[in-house]
Short mmCIF file of C-alpha atoms in Angstrom, two decimals:
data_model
loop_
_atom_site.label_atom_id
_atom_site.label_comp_id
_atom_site.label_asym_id
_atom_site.label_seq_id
_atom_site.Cartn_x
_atom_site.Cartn_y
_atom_site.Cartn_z
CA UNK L 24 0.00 0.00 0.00
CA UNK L 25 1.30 3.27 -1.12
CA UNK L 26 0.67 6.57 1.28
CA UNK L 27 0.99 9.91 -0.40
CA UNK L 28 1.88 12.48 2.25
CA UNK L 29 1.49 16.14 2.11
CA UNK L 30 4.35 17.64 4.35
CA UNK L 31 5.06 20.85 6.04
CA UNK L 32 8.24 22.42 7.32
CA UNK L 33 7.82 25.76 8.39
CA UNK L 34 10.09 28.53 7.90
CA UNK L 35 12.22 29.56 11.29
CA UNK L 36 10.93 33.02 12.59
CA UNK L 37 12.57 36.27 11.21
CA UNK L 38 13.45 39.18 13.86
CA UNK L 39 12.36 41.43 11.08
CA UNK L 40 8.89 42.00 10.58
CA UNK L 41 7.15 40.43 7.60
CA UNK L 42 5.65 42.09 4.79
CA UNK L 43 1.89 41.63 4.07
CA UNK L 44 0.31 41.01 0.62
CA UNK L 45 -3.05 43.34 1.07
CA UNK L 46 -4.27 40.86 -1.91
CA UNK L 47 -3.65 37.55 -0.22
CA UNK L 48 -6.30 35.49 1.65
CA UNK L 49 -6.09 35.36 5.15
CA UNK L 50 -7.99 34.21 7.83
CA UNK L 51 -10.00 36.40 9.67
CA UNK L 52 -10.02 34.99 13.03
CA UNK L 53 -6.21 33.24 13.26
CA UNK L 54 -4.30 35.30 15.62
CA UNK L 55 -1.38 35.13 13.10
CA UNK L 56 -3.52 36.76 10.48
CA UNK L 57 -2.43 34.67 7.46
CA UNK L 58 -3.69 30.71 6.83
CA UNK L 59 -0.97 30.16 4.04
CA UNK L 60 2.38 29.46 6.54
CA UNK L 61 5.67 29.83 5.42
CA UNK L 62 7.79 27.47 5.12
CA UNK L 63 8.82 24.07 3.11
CA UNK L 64 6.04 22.03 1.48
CA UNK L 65 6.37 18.26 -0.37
CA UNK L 66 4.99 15.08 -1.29
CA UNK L 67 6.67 12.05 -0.26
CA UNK L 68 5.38 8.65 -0.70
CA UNK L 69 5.37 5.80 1.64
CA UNK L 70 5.34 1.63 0.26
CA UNK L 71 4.45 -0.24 3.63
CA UNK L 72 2.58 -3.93 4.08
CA UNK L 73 -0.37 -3.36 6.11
CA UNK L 74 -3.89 -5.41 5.62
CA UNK L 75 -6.45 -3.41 4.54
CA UNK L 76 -8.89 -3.63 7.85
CA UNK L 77 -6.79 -1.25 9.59
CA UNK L 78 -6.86 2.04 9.80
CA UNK L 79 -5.15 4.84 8.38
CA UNK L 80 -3.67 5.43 11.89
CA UNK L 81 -1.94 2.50 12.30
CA UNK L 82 -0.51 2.99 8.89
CA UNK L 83 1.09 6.63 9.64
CA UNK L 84 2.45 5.32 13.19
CA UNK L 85 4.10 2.11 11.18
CA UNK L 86 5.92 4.68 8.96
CA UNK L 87 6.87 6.45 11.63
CA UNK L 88 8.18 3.88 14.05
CA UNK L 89 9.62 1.85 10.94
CA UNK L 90 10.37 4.04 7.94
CA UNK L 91 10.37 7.92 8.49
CA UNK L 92 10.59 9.22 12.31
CA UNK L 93 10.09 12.87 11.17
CA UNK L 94 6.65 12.26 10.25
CA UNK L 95 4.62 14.51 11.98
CA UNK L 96 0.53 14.26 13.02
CA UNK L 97 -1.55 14.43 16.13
CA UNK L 98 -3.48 11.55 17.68
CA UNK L 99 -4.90 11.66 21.41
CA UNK L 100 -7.69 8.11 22.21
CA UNK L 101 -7.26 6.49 18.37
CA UNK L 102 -11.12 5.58 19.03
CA UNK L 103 -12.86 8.58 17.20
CA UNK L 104 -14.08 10.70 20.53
CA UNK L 105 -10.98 13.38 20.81
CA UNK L 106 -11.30 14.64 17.29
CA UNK L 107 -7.74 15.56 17.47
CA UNK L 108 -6.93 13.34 14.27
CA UNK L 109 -8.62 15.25 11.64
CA UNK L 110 -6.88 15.26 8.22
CA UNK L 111 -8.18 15.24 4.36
CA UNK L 112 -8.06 11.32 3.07
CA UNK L 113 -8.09 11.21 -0.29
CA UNK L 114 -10.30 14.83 -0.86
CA UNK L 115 -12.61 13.89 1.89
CA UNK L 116 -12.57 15.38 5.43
CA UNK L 117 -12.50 12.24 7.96
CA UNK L 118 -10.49 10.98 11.06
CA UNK L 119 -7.39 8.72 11.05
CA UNK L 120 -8.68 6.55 14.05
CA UNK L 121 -11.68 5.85 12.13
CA UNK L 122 -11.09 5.45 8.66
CA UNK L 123 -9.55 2.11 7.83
CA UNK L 124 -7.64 1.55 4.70
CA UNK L 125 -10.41 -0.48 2.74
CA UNK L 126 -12.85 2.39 3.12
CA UNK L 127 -10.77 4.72 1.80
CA UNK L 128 -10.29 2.69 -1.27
CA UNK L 129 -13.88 1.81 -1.81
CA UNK L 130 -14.75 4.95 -1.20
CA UNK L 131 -12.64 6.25 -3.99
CA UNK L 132 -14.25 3.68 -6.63
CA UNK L 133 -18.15 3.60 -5.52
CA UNK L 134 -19.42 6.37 -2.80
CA UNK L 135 -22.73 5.37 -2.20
CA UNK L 136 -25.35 8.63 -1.46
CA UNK L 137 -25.87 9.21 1.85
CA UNK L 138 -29.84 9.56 1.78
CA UNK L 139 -29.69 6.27 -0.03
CA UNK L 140 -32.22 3.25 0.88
CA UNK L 141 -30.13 0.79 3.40
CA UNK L 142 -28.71 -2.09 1.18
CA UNK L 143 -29.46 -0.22 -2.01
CA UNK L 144 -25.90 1.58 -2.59
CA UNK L 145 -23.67 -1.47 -2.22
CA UNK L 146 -26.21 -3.46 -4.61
CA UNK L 147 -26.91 -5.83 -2.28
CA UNK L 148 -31.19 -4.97 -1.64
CA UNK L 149 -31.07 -7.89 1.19
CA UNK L 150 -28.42 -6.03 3.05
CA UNK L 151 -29.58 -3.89 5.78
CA UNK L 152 -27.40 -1.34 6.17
CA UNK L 153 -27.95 2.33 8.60
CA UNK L 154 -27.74 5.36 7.20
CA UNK L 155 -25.22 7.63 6.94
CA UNK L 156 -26.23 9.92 10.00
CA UNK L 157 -29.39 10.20 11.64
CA UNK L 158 -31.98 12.93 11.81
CA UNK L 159 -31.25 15.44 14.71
CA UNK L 160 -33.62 15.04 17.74
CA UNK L 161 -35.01 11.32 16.82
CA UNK L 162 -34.07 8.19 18.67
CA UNK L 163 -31.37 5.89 17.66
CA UNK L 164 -31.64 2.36 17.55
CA UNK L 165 -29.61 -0.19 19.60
CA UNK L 166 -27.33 -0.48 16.53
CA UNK L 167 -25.12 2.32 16.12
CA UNK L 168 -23.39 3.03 13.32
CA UNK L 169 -20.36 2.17 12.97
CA UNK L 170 -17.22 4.05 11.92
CA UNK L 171 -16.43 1.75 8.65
CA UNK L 172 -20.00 2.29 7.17
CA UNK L 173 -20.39 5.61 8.34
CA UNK L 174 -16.67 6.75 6.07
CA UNK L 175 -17.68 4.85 3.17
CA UNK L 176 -20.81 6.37 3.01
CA UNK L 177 -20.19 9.78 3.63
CA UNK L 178 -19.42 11.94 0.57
CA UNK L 179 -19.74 11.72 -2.56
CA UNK L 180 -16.94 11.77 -5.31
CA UNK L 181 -18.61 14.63 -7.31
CA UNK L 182 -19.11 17.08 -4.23
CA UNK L 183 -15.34 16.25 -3.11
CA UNK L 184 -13.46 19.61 -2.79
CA UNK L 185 -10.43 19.51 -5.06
CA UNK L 186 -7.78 21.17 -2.75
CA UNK L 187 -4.58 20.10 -5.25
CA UNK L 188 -4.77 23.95 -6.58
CA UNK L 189 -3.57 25.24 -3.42
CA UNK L 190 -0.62 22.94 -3.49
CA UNK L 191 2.86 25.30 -4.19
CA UNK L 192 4.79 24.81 -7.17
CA UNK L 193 7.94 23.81 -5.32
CA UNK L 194 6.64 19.99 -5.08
CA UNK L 195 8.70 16.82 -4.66
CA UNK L 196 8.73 13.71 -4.71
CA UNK L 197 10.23 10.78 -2.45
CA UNK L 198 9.86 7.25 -1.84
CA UNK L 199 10.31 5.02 0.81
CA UNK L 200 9.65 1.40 1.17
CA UNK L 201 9.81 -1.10 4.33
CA UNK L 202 8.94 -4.60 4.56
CA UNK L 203 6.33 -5.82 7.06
CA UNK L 204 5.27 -9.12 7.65
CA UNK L 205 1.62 -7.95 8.23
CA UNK L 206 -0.15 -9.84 5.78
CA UNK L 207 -3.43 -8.85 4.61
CA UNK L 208 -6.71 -11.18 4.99
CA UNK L 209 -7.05 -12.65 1.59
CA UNK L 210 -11.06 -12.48 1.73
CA UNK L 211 -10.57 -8.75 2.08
CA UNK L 212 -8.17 -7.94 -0.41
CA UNK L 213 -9.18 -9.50 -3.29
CA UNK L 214 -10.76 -6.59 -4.77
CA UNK L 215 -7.94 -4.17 -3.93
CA UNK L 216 -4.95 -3.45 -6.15
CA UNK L 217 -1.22 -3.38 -5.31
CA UNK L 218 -0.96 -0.05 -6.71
CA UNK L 219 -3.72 1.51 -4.72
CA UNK L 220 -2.54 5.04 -3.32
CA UNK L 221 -4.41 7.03 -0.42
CA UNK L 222 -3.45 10.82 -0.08
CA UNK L 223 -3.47 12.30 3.24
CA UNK L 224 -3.43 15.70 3.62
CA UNK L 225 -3.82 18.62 6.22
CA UNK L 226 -7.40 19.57 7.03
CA UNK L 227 -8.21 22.83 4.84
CA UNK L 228 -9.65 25.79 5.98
CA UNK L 229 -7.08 25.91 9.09
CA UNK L 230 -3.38 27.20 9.22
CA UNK L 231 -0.55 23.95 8.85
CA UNK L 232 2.12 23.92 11.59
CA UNK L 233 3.88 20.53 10.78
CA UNK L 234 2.79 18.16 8.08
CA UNK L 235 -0.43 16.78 8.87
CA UNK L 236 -0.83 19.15 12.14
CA UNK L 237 -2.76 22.58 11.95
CA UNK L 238 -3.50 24.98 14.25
CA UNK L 239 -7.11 24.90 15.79
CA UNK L 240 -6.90 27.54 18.38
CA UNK L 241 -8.90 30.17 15.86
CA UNK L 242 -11.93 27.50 16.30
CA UNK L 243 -11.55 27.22 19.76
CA UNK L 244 -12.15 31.05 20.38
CA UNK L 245 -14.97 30.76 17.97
CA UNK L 246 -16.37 28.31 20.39
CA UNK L 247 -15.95 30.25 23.04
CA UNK L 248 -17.27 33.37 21.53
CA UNK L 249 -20.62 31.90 21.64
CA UNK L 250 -20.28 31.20 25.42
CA UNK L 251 -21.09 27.21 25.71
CA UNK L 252 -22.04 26.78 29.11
CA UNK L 253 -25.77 26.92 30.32
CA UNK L 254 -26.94 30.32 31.96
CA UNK L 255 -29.94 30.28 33.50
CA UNK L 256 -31.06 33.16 35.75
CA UNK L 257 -33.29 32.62 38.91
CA UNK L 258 -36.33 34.81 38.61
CA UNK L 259 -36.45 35.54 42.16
CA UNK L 260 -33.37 37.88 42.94
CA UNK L 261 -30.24 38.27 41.12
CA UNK L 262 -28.15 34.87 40.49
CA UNK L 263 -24.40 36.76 41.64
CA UNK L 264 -26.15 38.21 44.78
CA UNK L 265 -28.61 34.98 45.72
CA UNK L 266 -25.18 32.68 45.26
CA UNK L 267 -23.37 34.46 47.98
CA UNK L 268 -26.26 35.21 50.22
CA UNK L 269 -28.12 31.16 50.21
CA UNK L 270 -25.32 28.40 52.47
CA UNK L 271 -22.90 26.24 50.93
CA UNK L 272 -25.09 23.66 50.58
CA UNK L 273 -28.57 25.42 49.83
CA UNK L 274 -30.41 24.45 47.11
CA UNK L 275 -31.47 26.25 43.97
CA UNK L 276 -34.92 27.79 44.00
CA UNK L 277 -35.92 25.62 41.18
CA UNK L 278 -35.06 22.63 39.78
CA UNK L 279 -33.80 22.07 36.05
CA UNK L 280 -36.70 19.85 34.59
CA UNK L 281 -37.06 19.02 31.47
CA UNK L 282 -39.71 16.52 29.34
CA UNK L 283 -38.21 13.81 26.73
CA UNK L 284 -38.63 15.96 23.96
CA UNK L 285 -37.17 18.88 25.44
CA UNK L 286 -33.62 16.74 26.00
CA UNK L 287 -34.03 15.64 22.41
CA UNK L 288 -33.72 19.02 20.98
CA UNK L 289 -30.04 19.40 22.43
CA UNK L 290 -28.89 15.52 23.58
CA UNK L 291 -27.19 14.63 19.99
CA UNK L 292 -25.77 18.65 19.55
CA UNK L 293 -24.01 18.10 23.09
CA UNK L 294 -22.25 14.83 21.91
CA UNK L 295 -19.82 16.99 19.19
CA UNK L 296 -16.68 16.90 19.42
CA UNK L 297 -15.06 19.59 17.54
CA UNK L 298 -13.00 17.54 15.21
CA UNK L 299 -13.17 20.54 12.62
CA UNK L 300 -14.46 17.74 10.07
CA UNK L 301 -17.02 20.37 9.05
CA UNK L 302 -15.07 23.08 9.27
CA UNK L 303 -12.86 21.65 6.81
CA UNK L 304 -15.75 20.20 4.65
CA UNK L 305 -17.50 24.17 4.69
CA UNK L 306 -16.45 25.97 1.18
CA UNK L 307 -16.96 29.04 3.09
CA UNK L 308 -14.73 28.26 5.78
CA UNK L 309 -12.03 26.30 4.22
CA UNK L 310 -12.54 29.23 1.45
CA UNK L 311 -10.89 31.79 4.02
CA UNK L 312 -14.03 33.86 4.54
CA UNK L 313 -15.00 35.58 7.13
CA UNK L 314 -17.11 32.77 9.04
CA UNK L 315 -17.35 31.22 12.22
CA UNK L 316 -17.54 28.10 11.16
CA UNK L 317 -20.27 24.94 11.27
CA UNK L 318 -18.54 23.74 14.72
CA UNK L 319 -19.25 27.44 16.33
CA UNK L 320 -22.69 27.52 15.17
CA UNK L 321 -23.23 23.53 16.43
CA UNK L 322 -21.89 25.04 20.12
CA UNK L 323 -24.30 27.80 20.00
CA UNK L 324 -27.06 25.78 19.06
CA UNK L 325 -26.67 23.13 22.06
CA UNK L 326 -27.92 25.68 24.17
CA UNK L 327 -30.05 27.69 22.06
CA UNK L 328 -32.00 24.45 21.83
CA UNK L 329 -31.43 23.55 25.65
CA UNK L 330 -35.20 24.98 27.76
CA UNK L 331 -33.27 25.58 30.63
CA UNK L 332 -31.09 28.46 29.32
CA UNK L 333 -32.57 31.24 30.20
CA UNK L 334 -30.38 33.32 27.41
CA UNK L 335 -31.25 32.36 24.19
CA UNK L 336 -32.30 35.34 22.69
CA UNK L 337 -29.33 36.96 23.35
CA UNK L 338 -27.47 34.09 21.83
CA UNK L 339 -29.73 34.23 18.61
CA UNK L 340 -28.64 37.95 18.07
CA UNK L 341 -24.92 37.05 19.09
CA UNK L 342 -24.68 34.62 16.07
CA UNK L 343 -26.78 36.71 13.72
CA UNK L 344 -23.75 38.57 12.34
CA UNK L 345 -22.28 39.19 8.84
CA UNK L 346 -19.52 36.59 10.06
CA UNK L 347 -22.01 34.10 12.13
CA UNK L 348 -25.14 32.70 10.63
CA UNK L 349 -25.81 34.67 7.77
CA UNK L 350 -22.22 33.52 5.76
CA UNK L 351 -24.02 30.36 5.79
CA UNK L 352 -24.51 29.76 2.10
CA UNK L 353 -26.62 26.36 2.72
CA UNK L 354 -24.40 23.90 0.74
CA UNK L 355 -24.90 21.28 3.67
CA UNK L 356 -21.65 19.78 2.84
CA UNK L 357 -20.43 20.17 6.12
CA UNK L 358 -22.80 17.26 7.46
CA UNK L 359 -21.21 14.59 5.38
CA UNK L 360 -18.37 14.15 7.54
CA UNK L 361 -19.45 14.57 10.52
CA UNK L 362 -18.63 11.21 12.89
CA UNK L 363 -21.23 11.72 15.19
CA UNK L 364 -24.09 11.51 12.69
CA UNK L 365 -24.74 15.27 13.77
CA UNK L 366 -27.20 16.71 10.89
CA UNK L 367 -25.10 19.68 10.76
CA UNK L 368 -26.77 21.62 7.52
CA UNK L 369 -30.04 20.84 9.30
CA UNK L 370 -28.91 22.72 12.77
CA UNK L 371 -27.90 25.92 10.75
CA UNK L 372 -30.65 26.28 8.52
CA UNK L 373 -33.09 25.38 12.14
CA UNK L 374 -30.96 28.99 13.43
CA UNK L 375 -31.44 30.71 10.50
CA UNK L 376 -35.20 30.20 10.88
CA UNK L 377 -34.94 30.54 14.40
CA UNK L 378 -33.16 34.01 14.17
CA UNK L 379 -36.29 34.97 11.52
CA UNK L 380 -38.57 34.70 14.14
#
């Protein structure tokens, strides 16, 4: 199996300030102003024996431990709930813990539609197969979907986002090869070829600071600018004043209840995990535009949906902004990728309607 890598080097700092192009993109929230970095940029190519149900992970941490040390890309659990492992596989936004090699490569030759009837897309009828996310709010069933299925089914080849333009013209080439005595499951790689290639690159839409790593701190403080935690006022007397005046161990003046329906509204929205899939998926994000981003607008709407805030109308008029809900352009591609099955086109356009009103 042959891994194409895109990798980074960047430039050692200058004591001399640099000059700005006032015609370059840039992103509007980074705190050093400019997503392009300076520095180094190549391909290199890695020839490694791996069998095909593992995952993309396990390939990059072989090379590294066997062929190329230098190689450089973040990991945290390697089970798909830090999000910290975001990187584009072969044009599509996905994680490295959860992607396994013989997704990626069906997923290159048939990607199924993800509103598809279950068994349909693989041209099997009999198969019963979930869908590619569920609808936000509704109950799940006791099978959950499960990473494999929900990669292969998540984007389309057409609506792919074609990020070789931004590549530099300085671009080379090298090879390395290793031999590993993992052999592959013959029942699973009959229909694979020796020649297959999967391309890894950095997640778009954020600024590279080593090969496959970027830096994520601009969506943090997007996060964050939306203030996700609850706040819920007593109606009584002030909260500040009635929190220093009640014991250490009084109770609240009311409890937080809530009916089924009202913990359906927020339950799936509180299970993101700001991987930045969408973020990177978003053409107005990864476009450098001034936008929040999917994963902001997913934070604010946890608790814009949650009854017991007592705040959300101030919330609705903090993300109605030229750079908050209204760059939303609708495309919806950012819920593809998403590996929580989080209906993320869905939320938005459920703000936008909400900020209407």
């Amino acid at each position: 199996m042959t891994f194409r890598i895109a990798r980074f080097t960047p430039r050692p700092q200058s004591e001399r300030p640099a000059r700005t192009n006032p015609f370059a993109k840039s992103n509007p929230f980074a705190a050093a102003g400019n997503r392009r970095a300076r520095g180094r940029r190549w391909t290199q190519e890695y020839t490694i024996r791996i069998a095909p149900q593992r995952t993309v992970l396990d390939a990059l941490l072989q090379i590294k431990r066997e062929v190329d040390p230098t190689l450089n890309f973040r990991y945290s659990c390697g089970h798909g709930m830090c999000g910290s492992d975001a990187v584009l596989i072969n044009g599509r936004p996905d994680l490295l813990c959860t992607a396994t090699i013989a997704d990626c490569l069906s997923a290159s030759k048939t990607m199924p539609k993800p509103y598809a009837t279950p068994g349909v897309a693989t041209g099997n009828p009999q198969a019963q197969q979930p869908p590619a996310f569920r609808r936000t709010g509704t109950a799940t069933t006791a099978t959950a979907v499960s990473p494999s299925l929900s990669h292969s089914d998540s984007v389309s080849d057409s609506t792919a986002i074609d990020f070789s333009a931004t590549n530099p013209v300085e671009t080379e080439t090298v090879t390395a090869t290793t031999s590993h005595t993992d052999t592959p499951h013959p029942t699973e790689t009959s229909g694979l070829s020796e020649s297959s290639v999967v391309e890894i690159r950095p997640l778009p839409g954020f600024t590279p600071l080593r090969d496959l790593i970027v830096d994520t701190d601009a969506m943090f403080e997007q996060i964050q600018r939306f203030k996700p935690y609850l706040l819920h006022d007593d109606s009584s007397v002030d909260s500040s004043r009635a929190a220093q005046a009640k014991p250490a161990k009084a109770e609240p003046a009311s409890e937080y209840r809530q009916t089924p329906e009202e913990l359906g509204r927020y339950e799936l929205l509180s299970t993101c995990i700001a991987c930045g899939l969408c973020q990177g998926a978003c053409p107005i994000y990864a476009g450098g535009e001034a936008f929040a981003g999917p994963a902001a607008m997913i934070a604010a709407a946890r608790f814009v949906n949650d009854s017991r805030d007592s705040h959300r109308q101030e919330r609705l008029e903090a993300i109605d902004q030229a750079d908050g809900i209204q760059a939303c352009q609708s495309i919806r591609a950012c819920t593809r990728p998403c590996p929580l099955g989080i209906d993320v086109g869905e939320e938005m356009w459920k703000l936008v309607e909400a900020v209407k009103e």
